[in-house]
Amino acid sequence: MFDVAAFKQQFPLLGHYPELIYLDNAATTQKPRCVLDAERAYYETSNANVHRGAHRLAVAATEAYEGARDTVARFLNAASSDEIIFTRGATEALNLLANTVGMLLSPGDEIIVSTLEHHANLVPWQMLAERRQLSILPLGITASGEIDLAELATFLARPRARLLAISHASNAIGSIQDIQAICDMSRQHNCLTAVDGAQAVAHLPVDVQALGCDMYVFSGHKVYAPTGIGVAYIHNKLLQRIPPWQGGGEMIETVAFSGTRYATPPGHLEAGTPPIAQAVGLAAALTWLAQQDRAALLAHETALHQQLEDGLRAIPGVVIHGQAAHKLSLSALTFGHVHPYDVAQFLDAQQIAVRVGHHCAQPLQQALGITSSLRISLAAYNTADDVARCLAVLADTLDMLN
Ligand code: PLP
């Protein structure tokens, strides 16, 4: 039986603000004490630069950093740690993909981008398309807010479709895609798959080999780890073919005015001093998460989400956007003529933290016919009381504003 009170106690910020009801977990999660301790311990005992020092601290820092790469590889079940590239976050990881894998595409090639995508998995591909004379094919969604698989099949059959950019789970309406089936479809047409796992990793088990994706990215801070660290997984076959993107130290073998030889993968994709302490924090978070009963965490989140959406349906004037069969524990709401921003202000006054706006998914909101929504997103430290209180304050607020 999952003990939410014991789980919650591991998060110092939540102890610091006992009245806070934090329901903005899709934006960023709070951090467990062991992650904060790991970063601090790194700075107190192992801080040095990596890969080039001839002293013991540098060796310790390098071991910590490369050990973190091994931990991420195990977490994603990558075939090799070399397939893991550290970045500042999911956004930088997607820019890395567009600027490296994207360079394998030729003028006239097509990139399929789903309407569910966060701007981070659209704008870098648009920028690439402009530079390389590629086309973007916007992939539509069904009425329930899932990828339109019939349209995907049509797009994949086009001779120039080369790459599919798709999220494992939507940050704006929560739809979870059947990534394994989608990657299967893509592979049959020799189309590469870049999967944005920013929202999925904290909630769902991810096995990149089982999913069959070519690329998978996520941000540390959404999976109980620090900000400033992210990951791009790139399948080895693809990794060996792609050029570097940022130049500088660390990513080279030899440098001369007559020409520079790049480091072997994945080193050629990590220019400059990397986010070492953040990688250590990420490894601590993933190790800690792997020690939890993840099925129990997910069952707890799912039960809370059921409680939330049952309660929301009983409040007059609430519209829930996105009715996918498989959804993350998040709900996007509008309230008729009452603006979501006004509602969020009243919730904040009662110490209930939610997100409001376009959620970096403007094409999706255009498809839904809205310009803003209020998003409630749950994590495993949330409680049934959190949800009940949020529902009560929301009902009172709408009663007052209507
Ligand atoms: N992709 C998705 C689905 C997201 O939800 C986010 C952040 O909200 C990102 C990408 C970008 O992540 P970051 O801002 O950490 O780079």
Short mmCIF file of C-alpha atoms and ligand atoms in Angstrom, two decimals:
data_model
loop_
_atom_site.label_atom_id
_atom_site.label_comp_id
_atom_site.label_asym_id
_atom_site.label_seq_id
_atom_site.Cartn_x
_atom_site.Cartn_y
_atom_site.Cartn_z
CA MET A 1 0.00 0.00 0.00
CA PHE A 2 1.48 3.37 -1.06
CA ASP A 3 2.04 5.66 1.94
CA VAL A 4 1.60 9.14 0.51
CA ALA A 5 2.34 10.90 3.81
CA ALA A 6 5.73 9.17 4.10
CA PHE A 7 6.44 9.84 0.43
CA LYS A 8 5.57 13.53 0.78
CA GLN A 9 7.84 13.92 3.79
CA GLN A 10 10.82 13.38 1.53
CA PHE A 11 10.20 16.78 -0.11
CA PRO A 12 11.62 19.65 1.99
CA LEU A 13 9.76 22.40 0.12
CA LEU A 14 6.41 20.78 0.84
CA GLY A 15 7.35 20.59 4.51
CA HIS A 16 8.40 24.25 4.42
CA TYR A 17 4.95 25.31 3.19
CA PRO A 18 2.52 22.94 4.94
CA GLU A 19 -0.52 24.80 3.57
CA LEU A 20 0.66 24.74 -0.04
CA ILE A 21 -1.23 22.56 -2.51
CA TYR A 22 1.15 22.21 -5.42
CA LEU A 23 -0.71 21.18 -8.56
CA ASP A 24 1.72 22.52 -11.17
CA ASN A 25 3.79 19.37 -11.52
CA ALA A 26 3.77 19.30 -15.32
CA ALA A 27 5.69 22.61 -15.21
CA THR A 28 8.23 21.29 -12.72
CA THR A 29 8.27 18.82 -9.85
CA GLN A 30 9.52 19.43 -6.33
CA LYS A 31 12.76 17.71 -5.34
CA PRO A 32 13.27 14.99 -2.75
CA ARG A 33 15.89 15.55 -0.06
CA CYS A 34 18.20 12.85 -1.45
CA VAL A 35 18.53 14.80 -4.72
CA LEU A 36 19.37 18.05 -2.91
CA ASP A 37 21.85 16.14 -0.73
CA ALA A 38 23.51 14.51 -3.73
CA GLU A 39 24.14 17.85 -5.45
CA ARG A 40 25.46 19.38 -2.27
CA ALA A 41 27.68 16.37 -1.54
CA TYR A 42 29.10 16.57 -5.04
CA TYR A 43 30.10 20.21 -4.54
CA GLU A 44 31.44 19.53 -1.05
CA THR A 45 33.50 16.44 -1.89
CA SER A 46 34.08 16.01 -5.64
CA ASN A 47 33.86 19.37 -7.40
CA ALA A 48 36.31 19.71 -10.30
CA ASN A 49 36.09 19.88 -14.06
CA VAL A 50 35.60 16.63 -15.93
CA HIS A 51 37.54 14.63 -18.52
CA ARG A 52 40.80 16.57 -18.52
CA GLY A 53 42.19 16.82 -15.01
CA ALA A 54 45.27 15.00 -13.81
CA HIS A 55 44.30 15.12 -10.14
CA ARG A 56 42.09 12.99 -7.95
CA LEU A 57 39.22 15.44 -7.65
CA ALA A 58 38.99 15.62 -11.43
CA VAL A 59 38.87 11.84 -11.52
CA ALA A 60 36.09 11.81 -8.90
CA ALA A 61 34.09 14.43 -10.84
CA THR A 62 34.54 12.51 -14.09
CA GLU A 63 33.44 9.28 -12.45
CA ALA A 64 30.37 11.00 -11.00
CA TYR A 65 29.45 12.53 -14.36
CA GLU A 66 30.01 9.38 -16.40
CA GLY A 67 28.31 7.34 -13.69
CA ALA A 68 25.27 9.59 -14.13
CA ARG A 69 25.30 8.74 -17.85
CA ASP A 70 25.24 5.04 -16.95
CA THR A 71 22.30 5.64 -14.57
CA VAL A 72 20.31 7.42 -17.29
CA ALA A 73 21.08 4.62 -19.76
CA ARG A 74 19.75 2.05 -17.26
CA PHE A 75 16.67 4.21 -16.54
CA LEU A 76 15.78 4.35 -20.25
CA ASN A 77 17.09 0.83 -20.95
CA ALA A 78 19.38 2.20 -23.67
CA ALA A 79 21.69 -0.41 -25.21
CA SER A 80 24.75 1.67 -24.31
CA SER A 81 25.64 4.71 -22.18
CA ASP A 82 27.20 6.21 -25.32
CA GLU A 83 23.66 6.75 -26.62
CA ILE A 84 22.99 9.26 -23.80
CA ILE A 85 23.86 12.93 -24.39
CA PHE A 86 23.50 15.44 -21.59
CA THR A 87 21.92 18.80 -22.38
CA ARG A 88 20.47 21.69 -20.38
CA GLY A 89 16.94 20.32 -20.76
CA ALA A 90 14.42 18.86 -23.17
CA THR A 91 14.37 22.08 -25.19
CA GLU A 92 18.12 22.00 -25.77
CA ALA A 93 17.94 18.27 -26.51
CA LEU A 94 15.34 18.89 -29.23
CA ASN A 95 17.44 21.73 -30.66
CA LEU A 96 20.40 19.36 -30.66
CA LEU A 97 18.37 16.81 -32.65
CA ALA A 98 17.19 19.40 -35.16
CA ASN A 99 20.74 20.67 -35.65
CA THR A 100 22.39 17.26 -35.97
CA VAL A 101 19.92 14.60 -37.14
CA GLY A 102 18.19 17.36 -39.07
CA MET A 103 21.36 17.87 -41.12
CA LEU A 104 20.88 14.38 -42.59
CA LEU A 105 17.71 15.61 -44.34
CA SER A 106 17.75 17.03 -47.87
CA PRO A 107 15.83 19.91 -49.43
CA GLY A 108 12.28 18.77 -50.17
CA ASP A 109 12.18 16.24 -47.33
CA GLU A 110 9.21 16.33 -44.95
CA ILE A 111 9.00 16.37 -41.15
CA ILE A 112 5.73 15.25 -39.55
CA VAL A 113 4.99 17.19 -36.35
CA SER A 114 1.91 16.41 -34.29
CA THR A 115 -0.51 19.10 -33.21
CA LEU A 116 -0.06 17.95 -29.60
CA GLU A 117 3.55 19.12 -29.45
CA HIS A 118 5.03 21.54 -26.97
CA HIS A 119 6.64 24.43 -28.88
CA ALA A 120 10.01 22.84 -28.02
CA ASN A 121 9.19 19.96 -30.36
CA LEU A 122 7.93 22.20 -33.14
CA VAL A 123 9.90 25.45 -33.37
CA PRO A 124 13.39 23.83 -33.71
CA TRP A 125 12.03 21.74 -36.63
CA GLN A 126 10.45 24.84 -38.18
CA MET A 127 13.77 26.70 -37.92
CA LEU A 128 15.53 23.75 -39.52
CA ALA A 129 12.89 23.55 -42.26
CA GLU A 130 13.47 27.20 -43.12
CA ARG A 131 17.23 26.76 -43.32
CA ARG A 132 17.20 23.50 -45.27
CA GLN A 133 14.10 23.97 -47.48
CA LEU A 134 12.18 21.17 -45.77
CA SER A 135 8.42 21.01 -45.23
CA ILE A 136 6.53 20.50 -41.99
CA LEU A 137 3.42 18.29 -42.16
CA PRO A 138 1.11 19.17 -39.24
CA LEU A 139 -0.43 15.94 -37.96
CA GLY A 140 -3.95 16.42 -36.65
CA ILE A 141 -5.69 15.05 -33.59
CA THR A 142 -9.00 13.26 -33.05
CA ALA A 143 -11.94 14.71 -31.13
CA SER A 144 -10.68 12.99 -27.96
CA GLY A 145 -7.25 14.63 -28.29
CA GLU A 146 -5.18 11.73 -29.58
CA ILE A 147 -2.93 11.54 -32.63
CA ASP A 148 -4.93 10.90 -35.80
CA LEU A 149 -3.41 7.54 -36.75
CA ALA A 150 -5.20 7.42 -40.11
CA GLU A 151 -3.63 10.73 -41.09
CA LEU A 152 -0.27 9.52 -39.78
CA ALA A 153 -0.49 6.48 -42.08
CA THR A 154 -1.23 8.80 -45.02
CA PHE A 155 1.69 11.07 -44.17
CA LEU A 156 4.11 8.19 -43.67
CA ALA A 157 3.21 6.83 -47.12
CA ARG A 158 4.51 10.04 -48.72
CA PRO A 159 7.89 9.37 -50.34
CA ARG A 160 9.68 12.35 -48.74
CA ALA A 161 8.44 11.90 -45.14
CA ARG A 162 11.69 11.40 -43.24
CA LEU A 163 11.15 12.28 -39.58
CA LEU A 164 8.26 12.21 -37.11
CA ALA A 165 8.37 14.53 -34.06
CA ILE A 166 5.92 13.33 -31.44
CA SER A 167 5.36 13.59 -27.71
CA HIS A 168 5.02 10.51 -25.53
CA ALA A 169 2.45 12.46 -23.51
CA SER A 170 0.94 15.90 -24.03
CA ASN A 171 1.82 18.58 -21.48
CA ALA A 172 -1.32 20.56 -22.33
CA ILE A 173 -4.10 17.94 -22.28
CA GLY A 174 -2.35 14.81 -20.99
CA SER A 175 -2.99 12.39 -23.89
CA ILE A 176 -0.59 9.44 -23.80
CA GLN A 177 0.39 8.12 -27.23
CA ASP A 178 0.98 4.47 -28.09
CA ILE A 179 4.59 5.29 -28.96
CA GLN A 180 5.58 1.70 -29.62
CA ALA A 181 2.88 1.27 -32.28
CA ILE A 182 3.66 4.68 -33.77
CA CYS A 183 7.40 3.91 -33.97
CA ASP A 184 6.55 0.58 -35.64
CA MET A 185 4.50 2.40 -38.27
CA SER A 186 7.29 4.92 -38.86
CA ARG A 187 9.99 2.30 -39.15
CA GLN A 188 8.07 0.51 -41.89
CA HIS A 189 8.41 3.71 -43.94
CA ASN A 190 12.03 4.41 -43.00
CA CYS A 191 10.90 7.49 -41.13
CA LEU A 192 12.92 8.48 -38.03
CA THR A 193 11.11 9.07 -34.74
CA ALA A 194 12.01 11.85 -32.29
CA VAL A 195 9.98 11.31 -29.12
CA ASP A 196 9.52 14.08 -26.57
CA GLY A 197 9.30 12.29 -23.22
CA ALA A 198 9.39 15.43 -21.04
CA GLN A 199 6.00 14.68 -19.48
CA ALA A 200 6.15 10.89 -19.58
CA VAL A 201 9.31 10.00 -17.65
CA ALA A 202 8.06 11.03 -14.19
CA HIS A 203 4.96 8.86 -14.52
CA LEU A 204 5.45 6.03 -17.00
CA PRO A 205 8.15 3.39 -17.31
CA VAL A 206 10.22 4.13 -20.44
CA ASP A 207 12.19 1.49 -22.34
CA VAL A 208 13.63 3.04 -25.48
CA GLN A 209 14.53 -0.34 -26.97
CA ALA A 210 11.00 -1.69 -26.47
CA LEU A 211 9.49 1.55 -27.82
CA GLY A 212 11.72 1.28 -30.88
CA CYS A 213 12.29 5.05 -31.12
CA ASP A 214 15.36 6.56 -32.77
CA MET A 215 15.50 9.52 -30.38
CA TYR A 216 13.98 10.26 -26.97
CA VAL A 217 14.41 13.42 -24.88
CA PHE A 218 13.46 14.61 -21.42
CA SER A 219 14.24 17.26 -18.79
CA GLY A 220 15.54 16.44 -15.33
CA HIS A 221 13.44 19.00 -13.50
CA LYS A 222 10.15 17.33 -14.44
CA VAL A 223 11.29 14.02 -12.95
CA TYR A 224 12.21 15.18 -9.42
CA ALA A 225 15.75 16.23 -10.49
CA PRO A 226 17.39 19.69 -10.66
CA THR A 227 16.90 22.26 -13.39
CA GLY A 228 19.68 22.74 -15.95
CA ILE A 229 19.98 19.11 -17.00
CA GLY A 230 18.29 17.15 -19.78
CA VAL A 231 18.91 14.13 -21.91
CA ALA A 232 18.89 13.24 -25.59
CA TYR A 233 18.91 9.51 -26.26
CA ILE A 234 20.03 8.80 -29.83
CA HIS A 235 20.13 5.25 -31.17
CA ASN A 236 23.71 4.24 -31.87
CA LYS A 237 23.18 3.68 -35.60
CA LEU A 238 21.98 7.25 -35.98
CA LEU A 239 24.49 8.66 -33.50
CA GLN A 240 27.41 7.43 -35.60
CA ARG A 241 26.13 9.37 -38.62
CA ILE A 242 25.41 12.78 -37.18
CA PRO A 243 27.69 15.83 -37.16
CA PRO A 244 28.45 17.96 -34.08
CA TRP A 245 26.42 21.12 -33.54
CA GLN A 246 28.17 23.29 -30.96
CA GLY A 247 31.93 23.75 -31.20
CA GLY A 248 34.46 24.27 -28.43
CA GLY A 249 36.36 22.32 -25.83
CA GLU A 250 35.50 18.75 -24.93
CA MET A 251 33.97 17.91 -28.33
CA ILE A 252 37.30 17.62 -30.18
CA GLU A 253 40.05 15.07 -30.66
CA THR A 254 42.65 17.44 -32.13
CA VAL A 255 42.47 21.08 -33.22
CA ALA A 256 44.66 22.84 -35.78
CA PHE A 257 44.17 25.75 -38.15
CA SER A 258 44.52 23.22 -40.95
CA GLY A 259 41.52 21.31 -39.61
CA THR A 260 39.87 19.90 -36.50
CA ARG A 261 39.06 16.29 -35.69
CA TYR A 262 35.99 15.76 -33.56
CA ALA A 263 35.70 13.48 -30.56
CA THR A 264 33.96 10.15 -31.00
CA PRO A 265 30.24 9.98 -30.13
CA PRO A 266 28.73 11.01 -27.78
CA GLY A 267 31.62 13.38 -26.88
CA HIS A 268 31.28 15.27 -30.15
CA LEU A 269 27.83 16.46 -29.03
CA GLU A 270 28.86 17.84 -25.63
CA ALA A 271 30.89 21.02 -26.15
CA GLY A 272 32.23 22.91 -23.15
CA THR A 273 31.99 22.20 -19.44
CA PRO A 274 28.86 20.12 -18.96
CA PRO A 275 26.25 20.48 -16.17
CA ILE A 276 28.15 18.13 -13.85
CA ALA A 277 26.41 18.72 -10.52
CA GLN A 278 23.04 18.68 -12.25
CA ALA A 279 23.85 15.33 -13.86
CA VAL A 280 24.74 14.01 -10.40
CA GLY A 281 21.38 15.31 -9.13
CA LEU A 282 19.59 13.69 -12.05
CA ALA A 283 21.25 10.35 -11.35
CA ALA A 284 20.21 10.63 -7.69
CA ALA A 285 16.61 11.33 -8.72
CA LEU A 286 16.45 8.44 -11.20
CA THR A 287 18.07 6.03 -8.72
CA TRP A 288 15.59 7.13 -6.04
CA LEU A 289 12.66 6.79 -8.45
CA ALA A 290 13.76 3.31 -9.49
CA GLN A 291 13.71 2.33 -5.80
CA GLN A 292 10.06 3.37 -5.46
CA ASP A 293 7.18 1.07 -6.28
CA ARG A 294 6.47 2.87 -9.55
CA ALA A 295 3.28 0.93 -10.25
CA ALA A 296 1.96 2.03 -6.85
CA LEU A 297 2.93 5.66 -7.54
CA LEU A 298 1.11 5.55 -10.85
CA ALA A 299 -1.96 3.87 -9.32
CA HIS A 300 -2.05 6.61 -6.65
CA GLU A 301 -1.81 9.37 -9.28
CA THR A 302 -4.48 7.68 -11.41
CA ALA A 303 -6.88 7.39 -8.47
CA LEU A 304 -6.35 11.07 -7.60
CA HIS A 305 -6.94 12.03 -11.20
CA GLN A 306 -10.17 10.05 -11.27
CA GLN A 307 -11.26 11.87 -8.09
CA LEU A 308 -10.31 15.17 -9.72
CA GLU A 309 -12.14 14.64 -13.01
CA ASP A 310 -15.24 13.17 -11.28
CA GLY A 311 -15.33 16.28 -9.10
CA LEU A 312 -14.75 18.64 -12.03
CA ARG A 313 -17.63 17.10 -13.98
CA ALA A 314 -19.93 17.91 -11.07
CA ILE A 315 -19.04 21.64 -11.10
CA PRO A 316 -21.32 23.65 -13.45
CA GLY A 317 -19.48 25.54 -16.18
CA VAL A 318 -16.26 23.50 -16.18
CA VAL A 319 -15.08 22.18 -19.55
CA ILE A 320 -12.35 19.50 -19.52
CA HIS A 321 -10.24 19.51 -22.70
CA GLY A 322 -8.82 16.18 -23.86
CA GLN A 323 -10.61 12.89 -23.30
CA ALA A 324 -7.94 10.44 -24.46
CA ALA A 325 -8.35 6.82 -23.38
CA HIS A 326 -4.92 7.02 -21.74
CA LYS A 327 -4.16 10.29 -20.00
CA LEU A 328 -1.52 11.55 -17.63
CA SER A 329 -2.83 12.76 -14.29
CA LEU A 330 -3.49 16.27 -15.55
CA SER A 331 -6.58 18.20 -16.61
CA ALA A 332 -6.89 21.27 -18.83
CA LEU A 333 -9.94 23.39 -18.08
CA THR A 334 -11.89 26.35 -19.36
CA PHE A 335 -14.90 27.97 -17.71
CA GLY A 336 -17.12 29.58 -20.37
CA HIS A 337 -16.96 33.37 -20.08
CA VAL A 338 -14.82 33.26 -16.90
CA HIS A 339 -11.13 33.64 -17.77
CA PRO A 340 -8.83 30.85 -16.50
CA TYR A 341 -6.37 33.49 -15.29
CA ASP A 342 -8.95 34.97 -12.90
CA VAL A 343 -9.70 31.53 -11.51
CA ALA A 344 -5.99 30.80 -11.02
CA GLN A 345 -5.64 34.04 -9.03
CA PHE A 346 -8.36 32.96 -6.61
CA LEU A 347 -6.76 29.52 -6.27
CA ASP A 348 -3.38 31.12 -5.57
CA ALA A 349 -4.94 33.24 -2.85
CA GLN A 350 -5.86 29.94 -1.19
CA GLN A 351 -2.31 28.58 -1.70
CA ILE A 352 -3.29 26.32 -4.56
CA ALA A 353 -0.68 26.45 -7.34
CA VAL A 354 -1.86 25.69 -10.88
CA ARG A 355 -0.73 26.78 -14.33
CA VAL A 356 -2.68 28.98 -16.70
CA GLY A 357 -2.10 30.09 -20.29
CA HIS A 358 -1.18 28.47 -23.59
CA HIS A 359 1.16 25.90 -22.00
CA CYS A 360 3.59 26.35 -24.93
CA ALA A 361 1.10 24.50 -27.13
CA GLN A 362 -0.53 27.22 -29.20
CA PRO A 363 -1.24 25.04 -32.27
CA LEU A 364 -3.04 22.57 -30.00
CA GLN A 365 -5.10 25.31 -28.38
CA GLN A 366 -5.95 26.66 -31.85
CA ALA A 367 -7.18 23.17 -32.79
CA LEU A 368 -9.27 23.08 -29.60
CA GLY A 369 -10.66 26.57 -30.29
CA ILE A 370 -9.31 28.09 -27.08
CA THR A 371 -6.54 30.58 -26.26
CA SER A 372 -5.91 29.74 -22.63
CA SER A 373 -6.66 27.00 -20.14
CA LEU A 374 -6.11 26.30 -16.48
CA ARG A 375 -4.05 23.16 -15.98
CA ILE A 376 -4.10 21.04 -12.84
CA SER A 377 -1.27 18.50 -12.90
CA LEU A 378 -0.68 15.92 -10.19
CA ALA A 379 2.37 14.12 -8.82
CA ALA A 380 2.74 11.23 -6.43
CA TYR A 381 3.12 13.50 -3.37
CA ASN A 382 -0.35 14.97 -3.90
CA THR A 383 -3.10 13.71 -1.64
CA ALA A 384 -6.85 13.14 -1.81
CA ASP A 385 -7.17 16.18 0.51
CA ASP A 386 -5.25 18.32 -2.00
CA VAL A 387 -7.70 17.35 -4.72
CA ALA A 388 -10.78 17.80 -2.51
CA ARG A 389 -9.62 21.26 -1.41
CA CYS A 390 -8.85 22.32 -4.98
CA LEU A 391 -12.30 21.17 -6.12
CA ALA A 392 -14.01 23.02 -3.26
CA VAL A 393 -12.15 26.29 -3.89
CA LEU A 394 -12.74 25.99 -7.63
CA ALA A 395 -16.49 25.45 -7.12
CA ASP A 396 -16.72 28.45 -4.76
CA THR A 397 -14.69 30.63 -7.13
CA LEU A 398 -16.86 29.81 -10.14
CA ASP A 399 -19.99 30.32 -8.08
CA MET A 400 -18.74 33.80 -7.17
CA LEU A 401 -17.52 34.76 -10.67
CA ASN A 402 -20.55 33.48 -12.56
N1 PLP B 1 8.26 19.09 -24.02
C1 PLP B 1 7.21 19.00 -23.20
C2 PLP B 1 6.12 18.01 -23.49
C3 PLP B 1 7.14 19.82 -22.08
O1 PLP B 1 6.10 19.74 -21.26
C4 PLP B 1 8.19 20.75 -21.85
C5 PLP B 1 8.12 21.68 -20.72
O2 PLP B 1 7.06 22.03 -20.25
C6 PLP B 1 9.26 20.77 -22.74
C7 PLP B 1 9.26 19.94 -23.81
C8 PLP B 1 10.40 21.71 -22.55
O3 PLP B 1 11.08 21.38 -21.38
P1 PLP B 1 12.20 22.36 -20.79
O4 PLP B 1 11.56 23.70 -20.66
O5 PLP B 1 12.54 21.73 -19.49
O6 PLP B 1 13.33 22.34 -21.75
#
